[in-house]
């Protein structure tokens, strides 16, 4: 006999990328930033005392919300801090979609979306990306036809790294009748010359919710801190009804505030990642591999049949280099490789050459 709800009993859980304990692994499998967090984070950490933890943390994380609002030119009422971006995704589903109603996603995409949708017992509407990994022209119409209450879209896209431009997101937000959550986990790594910023759209589209995380851009994946941006009416029900009263802890709030105030510092690491991305792509192409042009901190690499992706993944793993293999439709001939430091990327390429006997 099982005590679980029937849909929980029937579902599969999310399988995160491997997080090895040993330190000597070159870890290019979960898109962490290879460079350290802004120094201000370490100095604030050293000021926190155990006595500070005796009381509950500020319930609405006002200091952080003010700092994030300043960064984006919004008000604190437009910011909802969460325990990682994954919590915001869960909260968006519980706030905006009744059990039995539809939640839309584009596939392939972030494999946590279907898992969270199933936990809420919502119907999943999967819209396939086209051959070139772009959204179909009638994406919003398909979502409306399925009566989706919420749609989740990762942009830049994972695992392809392709960026959907602001104008296209605006068009979808305008047509779609539900809440459009744009998961901007990787937006910090978009090339500066794209001038990509969805925040100005928030004034125009009351159904648009943006997800930002400190895990990737700010090198703080272990802190578990992210935030949503949206118009006040969209943020309020999450802020005051569906989240846990103390969903972010005191240490996380203080460090996250320091990090966001040091965005200019963090952006130096984004520049380095972009320039490493460019060199890595060039070198991978020299190995006759196909690389999708990425605006993110990873690249999706296609292997020809004589070097099947899974064997390469296993061979790299044996050499203590972790990359991500997805046993999924459209991805079985590919590996997703996070951008590492110059030295890590050099070792990756050297090992790839040896494995592929080039
Ligand atoms: C990393 C990531 C997130 C958020 O991760 P958190 O660590 O929970 O903030 C959200 N969406 C995608 C696609 C990601 O890769």
mmCIF file of C-alpha atoms and ligand atoms in Angstrom:
data_model
loop_
_atom_site.group_PDB
_atom_site.id
_atom_site.type_symbol
_atom_site.label_atom_id
_atom_site.label_comp_id
_atom_site.label_asym_id
_atom_site.label_seq_id
_atom_site.Cartn_x
_atom_site.Cartn_y
_atom_site.Cartn_z
ATOM 1 C CA UNK A 1 0.000 0.000 0.000
ATOM 2 C CA UNK A 2 1.160 3.501 -0.760
ATOM 3 C CA UNK A 3 0.305 6.733 1.038
ATOM 4 C CA UNK A 4 1.239 8.984 -1.882
ATOM 5 C CA UNK A 5 -1.329 10.753 -4.040
ATOM 6 C CA UNK A 6 -1.891 8.606 -7.110
ATOM 7 C CA UNK A 7 -0.155 11.024 -9.524
ATOM 8 C CA UNK A 8 2.861 11.326 -7.234
ATOM 9 C CA UNK A 9 3.023 7.546 -7.030
ATOM 10 C CA UNK A 10 2.925 7.272 -10.820
ATOM 11 C CA UNK A 11 5.420 10.037 -11.648
ATOM 12 C CA UNK A 12 9.213 10.064 -11.997
ATOM 13 C CA UNK A 13 11.222 12.611 -9.996
ATOM 14 C CA UNK A 14 13.644 15.127 -11.501
ATOM 15 C CA UNK A 15 17.168 13.776 -11.930
ATOM 16 C CA UNK A 16 19.739 16.541 -11.304
ATOM 17 C CA UNK A 17 23.184 16.558 -12.922
ATOM 18 C CA UNK A 18 25.889 14.664 -11.030
ATOM 19 C CA UNK A 19 27.407 16.594 -8.106
ATOM 20 C CA UNK A 20 30.572 14.634 -7.233
ATOM 21 C CA UNK A 21 32.170 14.995 -3.792
ATOM 22 C CA UNK A 22 35.754 14.678 -5.034
ATOM 23 C CA UNK A 23 37.410 17.979 -5.837
ATOM 24 C CA UNK A 24 39.629 16.974 -8.751
ATOM 25 C CA UNK A 25 36.842 16.715 -11.315
ATOM 26 C CA UNK A 26 36.501 19.176 -14.193
ATOM 27 C CA UNK A 27 32.835 19.927 -13.798
ATOM 28 C CA UNK A 28 31.200 21.063 -17.013
ATOM 29 C CA UNK A 29 27.822 19.385 -16.476
ATOM 30 C CA UNK A 30 25.544 21.755 -14.521
ATOM 31 C CA UNK A 31 26.358 25.187 -15.938
ATOM 32 C CA UNK A 32 27.901 26.676 -12.837
ATOM 33 C CA UNK A 33 29.944 29.838 -13.346
ATOM 34 C CA UNK A 34 33.644 28.774 -13.250
ATOM 35 C CA UNK A 35 34.707 32.147 -11.796
ATOM 36 C CA UNK A 36 34.240 33.241 -8.165
ATOM 37 C CA UNK A 37 31.373 35.394 -6.846
ATOM 38 C CA UNK A 38 31.995 39.162 -6.388
ATOM 39 C CA UNK A 39 34.413 39.752 -3.423
ATOM 40 C CA UNK A 40 31.672 41.756 -1.612
ATOM 41 C CA UNK A 41 29.851 38.451 -0.994
ATOM 42 C CA UNK A 42 32.777 37.009 0.975
ATOM 43 C CA UNK A 43 33.154 40.164 3.070
ATOM 44 C CA UNK A 44 29.466 40.192 4.019
ATOM 45 C CA UNK A 45 29.627 36.470 4.835
ATOM 46 C CA UNK A 46 32.446 37.110 7.298
ATOM 47 C CA UNK A 47 30.282 39.632 9.206
ATOM 48 C CA UNK A 48 27.379 37.226 9.882
ATOM 49 C CA UNK A 49 27.190 35.988 13.499
ATOM 50 C CA UNK A 50 25.315 33.028 14.934
ATOM 51 C CA UNK A 51 23.439 35.538 17.105
ATOM 52 C CA UNK A 52 21.994 37.005 13.885
ATOM 53 C CA UNK A 53 20.260 33.663 13.331
ATOM 54 C CA UNK A 54 18.385 33.629 16.648
ATOM 55 C CA UNK A 55 15.477 35.546 15.144
ATOM 56 C CA UNK A 56 13.455 34.858 12.011
ATOM 57 C CA UNK A 57 14.756 36.562 8.869
ATOM 58 C CA UNK A 58 13.027 39.634 7.350
ATOM 59 C CA UNK A 59 9.860 37.982 5.969
ATOM 60 C CA UNK A 60 9.669 39.926 2.713
ATOM 61 C CA UNK A 61 13.434 40.327 2.173
ATOM 62 C CA UNK A 62 12.923 44.056 1.684
ATOM 63 C CA UNK A 63 16.638 44.939 1.496
ATOM 64 C CA UNK A 64 17.149 42.465 -1.311
ATOM 65 C CA UNK A 65 13.986 43.573 -3.118
ATOM 66 C CA UNK A 66 15.095 47.209 -2.963
ATOM 67 C CA UNK A 67 18.535 46.304 -4.335
ATOM 68 C CA UNK A 68 17.092 44.218 -7.193
ATOM 69 C CA UNK A 69 14.493 46.902 -7.945
ATOM 70 C CA UNK A 70 17.280 49.493 -8.201
ATOM 71 C CA UNK A 71 19.257 47.269 -10.564
ATOM 72 C CA UNK A 72 16.298 46.785 -12.913
ATOM 73 C CA UNK A 73 14.653 50.217 -12.618
ATOM 74 C CA UNK A 74 11.532 48.772 -10.950
ATOM 75 C CA UNK A 75 9.901 49.010 -7.509
ATOM 76 C CA UNK A 76 10.246 46.472 -4.647
ATOM 77 C CA UNK A 77 6.602 45.481 -5.322
ATOM 78 C CA UNK A 78 7.804 44.059 -8.646
ATOM 79 C CA UNK A 79 10.318 41.656 -7.032
ATOM 80 C CA UNK A 80 9.681 38.258 -5.391
ATOM 81 C CA UNK A 81 12.763 36.542 -3.875
ATOM 82 C CA UNK A 82 12.750 32.727 -3.821
ATOM 83 C CA UNK A 83 14.794 29.779 -2.634
ATOM 84 C CA UNK A 84 16.411 29.250 -6.027
ATOM 85 C CA UNK A 85 14.678 29.654 -9.361
ATOM 86 C CA UNK A 86 13.237 26.178 -8.977
ATOM 87 C CA UNK A 87 11.064 27.436 -6.103
ATOM 88 C CA UNK A 88 9.710 30.263 -8.254
ATOM 89 C CA UNK A 89 8.748 27.742 -10.945
ATOM 90 C CA UNK A 90 6.897 25.663 -8.366
ATOM 91 C CA UNK A 91 5.192 28.759 -6.927
ATOM 92 C CA UNK A 92 4.136 29.961 -10.371
ATOM 93 C CA UNK A 93 2.387 26.654 -11.015
ATOM 94 C CA UNK A 94 0.655 26.525 -7.626
ATOM 95 C CA UNK A 95 -0.393 30.190 -7.913
ATOM 96 C CA UNK A 96 -1.594 30.295 -11.520
ATOM 97 C CA UNK A 97 -2.726 26.783 -12.563
ATOM 98 C CA UNK A 98 -5.458 24.710 -10.905
ATOM 99 C CA UNK A 99 -4.967 20.935 -10.812
ATOM 100 C CA UNK A 100 -6.437 19.560 -14.044
ATOM 101 C CA UNK A 101 -5.730 22.763 -15.999
ATOM 102 C CA UNK A 102 -3.042 23.034 -18.664
ATOM 103 C CA UNK A 103 0.543 24.237 -18.383
ATOM 104 C CA UNK A 104 2.449 24.872 -21.616
ATOM 105 C CA UNK A 105 6.122 24.305 -22.355
ATOM 106 C CA UNK A 106 8.342 24.082 -25.425
ATOM 107 C CA UNK A 107 10.278 20.829 -25.898
ATOM 108 C CA UNK A 108 13.072 20.015 -25.526
ATOM 109 C CA UNK A 109 13.481 22.362 -22.571
ATOM 110 C CA UNK A 110 14.262 22.325 -18.837
ATOM 111 C CA UNK A 111 13.205 18.872 -17.662
ATOM 112 C CA UNK A 112 12.051 20.195 -14.266
ATOM 113 C CA UNK A 113 8.989 21.860 -15.887
ATOM 114 C CA UNK A 114 7.127 18.586 -16.579
ATOM 115 C CA UNK A 115 7.965 17.286 -13.095
ATOM 116 C CA UNK A 116 6.550 20.373 -11.336
ATOM 117 C CA UNK A 117 3.507 20.327 -13.613
ATOM 118 C CA UNK A 118 2.808 16.721 -12.621
ATOM 119 C CA UNK A 119 3.177 17.470 -8.895
ATOM 120 C CA UNK A 120 0.339 20.017 -9.234
ATOM 121 C CA UNK A 121 -1.611 17.403 -11.283
ATOM 122 C CA UNK A 122 -1.832 19.803 -14.214
ATOM 123 C CA UNK A 123 -2.042 18.734 -17.851
ATOM 124 C CA UNK A 124 1.211 19.232 -19.726
ATOM 125 C CA UNK A 125 1.005 20.814 -23.176
ATOM 126 C CA UNK A 126 4.329 20.191 -24.944
ATOM 127 C CA UNK A 127 4.902 22.311 -28.035
ATOM 128 C CA UNK A 128 7.837 21.007 -30.103
ATOM 129 C CA UNK A 129 10.533 23.451 -31.184
ATOM 130 C CA UNK A 130 11.163 23.508 -34.941
ATOM 131 C CA UNK A 131 14.143 21.878 -36.686
ATOM 132 C CA UNK A 132 16.375 24.857 -35.898
ATOM 133 C CA UNK A 133 15.352 24.896 -32.198
ATOM 134 C CA UNK A 134 13.109 27.961 -32.557
ATOM 135 C CA UNK A 135 9.549 28.389 -31.261
ATOM 136 C CA UNK A 136 6.878 27.654 -33.869
ATOM 137 C CA UNK A 137 5.173 30.744 -35.358
ATOM 138 C CA UNK A 138 1.834 29.789 -33.752
ATOM 139 C CA UNK A 139 3.239 29.083 -30.250
ATOM 140 C CA UNK A 140 0.814 31.436 -28.459
ATOM 141 C CA UNK A 141 -2.136 30.176 -30.523
ATOM 142 C CA UNK A 142 -1.274 26.560 -29.611
ATOM 143 C CA UNK A 143 -1.137 27.496 -25.924
ATOM 144 C CA UNK A 144 -4.481 29.298 -26.152
ATOM 145 C CA UNK A 145 -6.105 26.397 -28.006
ATOM 146 C CA UNK A 146 -5.010 24.096 -25.149
ATOM 147 C CA UNK A 147 -6.359 26.646 -22.624
ATOM 148 C CA UNK A 148 -2.974 26.833 -20.898
ATOM 149 C CA UNK A 149 -3.100 28.970 -17.740
ATOM 150 C CA UNK A 150 0.674 29.216 -17.523
ATOM 151 C CA UNK A 151 3.518 28.720 -19.986
ATOM 152 C CA UNK A 152 7.179 28.314 -19.045
ATOM 153 C CA UNK A 153 9.860 29.210 -21.524
ATOM 154 C CA UNK A 154 13.606 29.186 -20.959
ATOM 155 C CA UNK A 155 15.394 32.054 -22.762
ATOM 156 C CA UNK A 156 18.257 31.831 -23.714
ATOM 157 C CA UNK A 157 17.027 28.347 -24.412
ATOM 158 C CA UNK A 158 18.458 25.323 -22.620
ATOM 159 C CA UNK A 159 19.968 23.094 -23.866
ATOM 160 C CA UNK A 160 20.477 24.837 -27.239
ATOM 161 C CA UNK A 161 21.643 28.278 -26.005
ATOM 162 C CA UNK A 162 19.497 30.054 -28.623
ATOM 163 C CA UNK A 163 18.085 33.475 -27.681
ATOM 164 C CA UNK A 164 14.522 34.441 -28.588
ATOM 165 C CA UNK A 165 14.544 38.229 -29.174
ATOM 166 C CA UNK A 166 12.566 40.761 -27.119
ATOM 167 C CA UNK A 167 10.122 41.499 -29.973
ATOM 168 C CA UNK A 168 9.115 37.826 -30.243
ATOM 169 C CA UNK A 169 8.633 37.457 -26.468
ATOM 170 C CA UNK A 170 6.469 40.625 -26.547
ATOM 171 C CA UNK A 171 4.373 39.168 -29.358
ATOM 172 C CA UNK A 172 3.823 35.906 -27.437
ATOM 173 C CA UNK A 173 3.017 37.739 -24.178
ATOM 174 C CA UNK A 174 0.506 39.887 -26.062
ATOM 175 C CA UNK A 175 -1.289 36.951 -27.680
ATOM 176 C CA UNK A 176 -1.152 34.389 -24.875
ATOM 177 C CA UNK A 177 -4.138 34.506 -22.515
ATOM 178 C CA UNK A 178 -2.326 32.921 -19.544
ATOM 179 C CA UNK A 179 0.763 33.841 -17.511
ATOM 180 C CA UNK A 180 4.006 33.707 -19.502
ATOM 181 C CA UNK A 181 6.970 32.832 -17.300
ATOM 182 C CA UNK A 182 10.255 33.519 -19.075
ATOM 183 C CA UNK A 183 13.019 31.629 -17.305
ATOM 184 C CA UNK A 184 16.068 33.880 -17.700
ATOM 185 C CA UNK A 185 18.478 31.651 -15.767
ATOM 186 C CA UNK A 186 21.200 32.300 -18.371
ATOM 187 C CA UNK A 187 20.381 35.845 -19.485
ATOM 188 C CA UNK A 188 23.533 37.316 -17.918
ATOM 189 C CA UNK A 189 25.639 35.569 -20.550
ATOM 190 C CA UNK A 190 23.905 37.102 -23.579
ATOM 191 C CA UNK A 191 26.321 39.139 -25.728
ATOM 192 C CA UNK A 192 26.152 42.826 -24.789
ATOM 193 C CA UNK A 193 25.701 43.870 -28.425
ATOM 194 C CA UNK A 194 22.297 42.123 -28.456
ATOM 195 C CA UNK A 195 20.954 44.800 -26.025
ATOM 196 C CA UNK A 196 18.583 42.112 -24.774
ATOM 197 C CA UNK A 197 16.356 43.283 -21.898
ATOM 198 C CA UNK A 198 12.852 41.995 -21.232
ATOM 199 C CA UNK A 199 12.320 44.149 -18.131
ATOM 200 C CA UNK A 200 10.808 47.147 -20.031
ATOM 201 C CA UNK A 201 8.083 44.768 -21.293
ATOM 202 C CA UNK A 202 6.773 44.326 -17.739
ATOM 203 C CA UNK A 203 5.015 47.718 -17.875
ATOM 204 C CA UNK A 204 3.103 46.643 -20.941
ATOM 205 C CA UNK A 205 2.344 42.971 -20.277
ATOM 206 C CA UNK A 206 0.618 42.238 -16.934
ATOM 207 C CA UNK A 207 0.912 38.475 -17.647
ATOM 208 C CA UNK A 208 4.716 38.426 -17.984
ATOM 209 C CA UNK A 209 6.823 36.952 -15.167
ATOM 210 C CA UNK A 210 10.622 36.883 -15.442
ATOM 211 C CA UNK A 211 12.821 34.455 -13.515
ATOM 212 C CA UNK A 212 16.329 35.540 -12.559
ATOM 213 C CA UNK A 213 18.753 33.466 -10.498
ATOM 214 C CA UNK A 214 22.011 34.118 -8.669
ATOM 215 C CA UNK A 215 23.050 30.494 -9.292
ATOM 216 C CA UNK A 216 24.679 31.019 -12.679
ATOM 217 C CA UNK A 217 25.559 34.674 -13.319
ATOM 218 C CA UNK A 218 26.602 35.399 -9.718
ATOM 219 C CA UNK A 219 28.416 32.099 -9.045
ATOM 220 C CA UNK A 220 26.117 31.302 -6.091
ATOM 221 C CA UNK A 221 24.404 28.011 -7.001
ATOM 222 C CA UNK A 222 25.026 26.727 -3.457
ATOM 223 C CA UNK A 223 23.233 29.703 -1.882
ATOM 224 C CA UNK A 224 19.818 28.906 -3.403
ATOM 225 C CA UNK A 225 18.635 32.400 -4.239
ATOM 226 C CA UNK A 226 16.628 33.667 -7.185
ATOM 227 C CA UNK A 227 13.880 36.178 -7.843
ATOM 228 C CA UNK A 228 10.895 36.856 -10.024
ATOM 229 C CA UNK A 229 10.103 40.180 -11.704
ATOM 230 C CA UNK A 230 6.602 41.157 -12.796
ATOM 231 C CA UNK A 231 3.855 43.701 -12.424
ATOM 232 C CA UNK A 232 2.696 44.166 -8.817
ATOM 233 C CA UNK A 233 -0.608 42.316 -9.338
ATOM 234 C CA UNK A 234 1.222 39.237 -10.604
ATOM 235 C CA UNK A 235 3.810 39.280 -7.800
ATOM 236 C CA UNK A 236 1.396 39.953 -4.898
ATOM 237 C CA UNK A 237 -0.388 36.562 -4.730
ATOM 238 C CA UNK A 238 2.984 34.745 -4.700
ATOM 239 C CA UNK A 239 4.441 37.169 -2.170
ATOM 240 C CA UNK A 240 1.507 37.167 0.257
ATOM 241 C CA UNK A 241 -0.284 33.846 -0.293
ATOM 242 C CA UNK A 242 1.518 30.898 -1.875
ATOM 243 C CA UNK A 243 5.148 31.114 -0.736
ATOM 244 C CA UNK A 244 6.368 30.022 2.699
ATOM 245 C CA UNK A 245 6.556 33.050 5.025
ATOM 246 C CA UNK A 246 10.319 32.595 5.434
ATOM 247 C CA UNK A 247 11.222 31.117 2.062
ATOM 248 C CA UNK A 248 14.673 32.726 1.969
ATOM 249 C CA UNK A 249 16.955 32.590 5.000
ATOM 250 C CA UNK A 250 18.911 35.414 6.586
ATOM 251 C CA UNK A 251 22.340 34.366 5.298
ATOM 252 C CA UNK A 252 21.010 33.990 1.776
ATOM 253 C CA UNK A 253 19.252 37.372 1.892
ATOM 254 C CA UNK A 254 22.363 39.217 3.047
ATOM 255 C CA UNK A 255 24.689 37.539 0.563
ATOM 256 C CA UNK A 256 22.240 37.894 -2.301
ATOM 257 C CA UNK A 257 21.859 41.614 -1.558
ATOM 258 C CA UNK A 258 25.651 42.014 -1.579
ATOM 259 C CA UNK A 259 25.860 40.097 -4.853
ATOM 260 C CA UNK A 260 23.187 42.103 -6.648
ATOM 261 C CA UNK A 261 24.764 45.363 -5.452
ATOM 262 C CA UNK A 262 28.003 44.100 -7.016
ATOM 263 C CA UNK A 263 26.423 43.290 -10.398
ATOM 264 C CA UNK A 264 29.099 45.363 -12.130
ATOM 265 C CA UNK A 265 31.750 43.068 -10.588
ATOM 266 C CA UNK A 266 29.877 39.907 -11.537
ATOM 267 C CA UNK A 267 29.588 41.164 -15.101
ATOM 268 C CA UNK A 268 33.370 40.847 -15.474
ATOM 269 C CA UNK A 269 32.937 37.066 -15.141
ATOM 270 C CA UNK A 270 30.148 37.187 -17.763
ATOM 271 C CA UNK A 271 32.584 38.854 -20.180
ATOM 272 C CA UNK A 272 35.150 36.123 -19.545
ATOM 273 C CA UNK A 273 32.546 33.387 -20.083
ATOM 274 C CA UNK A 274 31.491 35.002 -23.398
ATOM 275 C CA UNK A 275 35.031 35.198 -24.650
ATOM 276 C CA UNK A 276 35.790 31.604 -23.561
ATOM 277 C CA UNK A 277 32.554 30.512 -25.262
ATOM 278 C CA UNK A 278 33.751 32.024 -28.509
ATOM 279 C CA UNK A 279 37.153 30.298 -28.392
ATOM 280 C CA UNK A 280 35.678 26.959 -27.306
ATOM 281 C CA UNK A 281 33.179 27.011 -30.192
ATOM 282 C CA UNK A 282 35.950 27.781 -32.673
ATOM 283 C CA UNK A 283 38.078 24.901 -31.376
ATOM 284 C CA UNK A 284 35.145 22.447 -31.320
ATOM 285 C CA UNK A 285 34.399 23.300 -34.938
ATOM 286 C CA UNK A 286 38.024 22.544 -35.809
ATOM 287 C CA UNK A 287 37.286 19.013 -34.515
ATOM 288 C CA UNK A 288 34.543 18.817 -37.188
ATOM 289 C CA UNK A 289 31.836 19.031 -34.510
ATOM 290 C CA UNK A 290 28.606 20.960 -35.019
ATOM 291 C CA UNK A 291 27.981 23.616 -32.374
ATOM 292 C CA UNK A 292 24.765 25.633 -32.118
ATOM 293 C CA UNK A 293 25.600 29.356 -31.673
ATOM 294 C CA UNK A 294 24.982 29.877 -27.946
ATOM 295 C CA UNK A 295 24.057 32.989 -25.953
ATOM 296 C CA UNK A 296 24.455 31.061 -22.713
ATOM 297 C CA UNK A 297 27.225 29.617 -20.546
ATOM 298 C CA UNK A 298 27.080 26.239 -22.251
ATOM 299 C CA UNK A 299 27.187 24.865 -25.776
ATOM 300 C CA UNK A 300 25.241 22.023 -27.345
ATOM 301 C CA UNK A 301 27.573 19.911 -29.441
ATOM 302 C CA UNK A 302 26.460 17.337 -32.020
ATOM 303 C CA UNK A 303 28.593 14.238 -32.625
ATOM 304 C CA UNK A 304 28.607 12.314 -35.881
ATOM 305 C CA UNK A 305 27.641 8.662 -35.785
ATOM 306 C CA UNK A 306 31.195 7.255 -35.587
ATOM 307 C CA UNK A 307 31.652 9.056 -32.235
ATOM 308 C CA UNK A 308 28.384 8.527 -30.459
ATOM 309 C CA UNK A 309 27.660 11.120 -27.814
ATOM 310 C CA UNK A 310 27.025 8.696 -24.971
ATOM 311 C CA UNK A 311 30.388 6.933 -25.429
ATOM 312 C CA UNK A 312 32.166 10.285 -25.520
ATOM 313 C CA UNK A 313 30.339 11.321 -22.341
ATOM 314 C CA UNK A 314 31.446 8.078 -20.627
ATOM 315 C CA UNK A 315 35.027 8.351 -21.884
ATOM 316 C CA UNK A 316 35.270 11.939 -20.627
ATOM 317 C CA UNK A 317 33.825 10.870 -17.292
ATOM 318 C CA UNK A 318 36.500 8.188 -16.983
ATOM 319 C CA UNK A 319 39.039 10.977 -17.480
ATOM 320 C CA UNK A 320 37.332 12.954 -14.704
ATOM 321 C CA UNK A 321 35.637 15.480 -16.989
ATOM 322 C CA UNK A 322 31.882 15.725 -16.468
ATOM 323 C CA UNK A 323 29.588 16.974 -19.227
ATOM 324 C CA UNK A 324 25.822 16.440 -19.642
ATOM 325 C CA UNK A 325 24.275 13.681 -21.743
ATOM 326 C CA UNK A 326 20.478 13.622 -22.107
ATOM 327 C CA UNK A 327 18.889 10.288 -22.984
ATOM 328 C CA UNK A 328 16.057 12.148 -24.709
ATOM 329 C CA UNK A 329 14.554 12.581 -28.125
ATOM 330 C CA UNK A 330 16.603 15.018 -30.306
ATOM 331 C CA UNK A 331 19.462 15.004 -27.765
ATOM 332 C CA UNK A 332 20.945 11.492 -27.933
ATOM 333 C CA UNK A 333 23.626 12.527 -30.468
ATOM 334 C CA UNK A 334 24.562 15.616 -28.451
ATOM 335 C CA UNK A 335 26.402 16.710 -25.330
ATOM 336 C CA UNK A 336 25.759 19.895 -23.383
ATOM 337 C CA UNK A 337 29.074 21.306 -22.201
ATOM 338 C CA UNK A 338 29.311 24.170 -19.695
ATOM 339 C CA UNK A 339 31.891 26.872 -20.441
ATOM 340 C CA UNK A 340 34.780 26.424 -18.015
ATOM 341 C CA UNK A 341 37.913 28.448 -17.359
ATOM 342 C CA UNK A 342 40.465 28.716 -20.180
ATOM 343 C CA UNK A 343 42.461 25.875 -18.575
ATOM 344 C CA UNK A 344 39.417 23.615 -18.119
ATOM 345 C CA UNK A 345 38.371 24.195 -21.731
ATOM 346 C CA UNK A 346 41.904 23.405 -22.915
ATOM 347 C CA UNK A 347 41.857 20.101 -21.024
ATOM 348 C CA UNK A 348 38.394 19.302 -22.373
ATOM 349 C CA UNK A 349 39.587 19.818 -25.953
ATOM 350 C CA UNK A 350 42.783 17.851 -25.430
ATOM 351 C CA UNK A 351 40.836 14.900 -24.018
ATOM 352 C CA UNK A 352 38.216 15.097 -26.762
ATOM 353 C CA UNK A 353 40.990 14.952 -29.381
ATOM 354 C CA UNK A 354 42.499 11.884 -27.708
ATOM 355 C CA UNK A 355 39.141 10.115 -27.349
ATOM 356 C CA UNK A 356 38.177 10.828 -30.944
ATOM 357 C CA UNK A 357 41.714 9.782 -32.052
ATOM 358 C CA UNK A 358 42.345 12.983 -33.955
HETATM 359 C C1 LIG B 1 19.747 26.740 -13.322
HETATM 360 C C2 LIG B 1 18.381 26.888 -13.887
HETATM 361 C C3 LIG B 1 17.302 27.432 -13.166
HETATM 362 C C4 LIG B 1 17.353 27.908 -11.752
HETATM 363 O O1 LIG B 1 18.175 27.238 -10.952
HETATM 364 P P1 LIG B 1 18.267 27.607 -9.400
HETATM 365 O O2 LIG B 1 19.600 27.137 -9.016
HETATM 366 O O3 LIG B 1 17.130 26.870 -8.736
HETATM 367 O O4 LIG B 1 18.085 29.088 -9.270
HETATM 368 C C5 LIG B 1 16.100 27.589 -13.797
HETATM 369 N N1 LIG B 1 15.930 27.211 -15.072
HETATM 370 C C6 LIG B 1 16.921 26.687 -15.788
HETATM 371 C C7 LIG B 1 16.680 26.324 -17.206
HETATM 372 C C8 LIG B 1 18.170 26.494 -15.230
HETATM 373 O O5 LIG B 1 19.136 25.940 -15.949
#
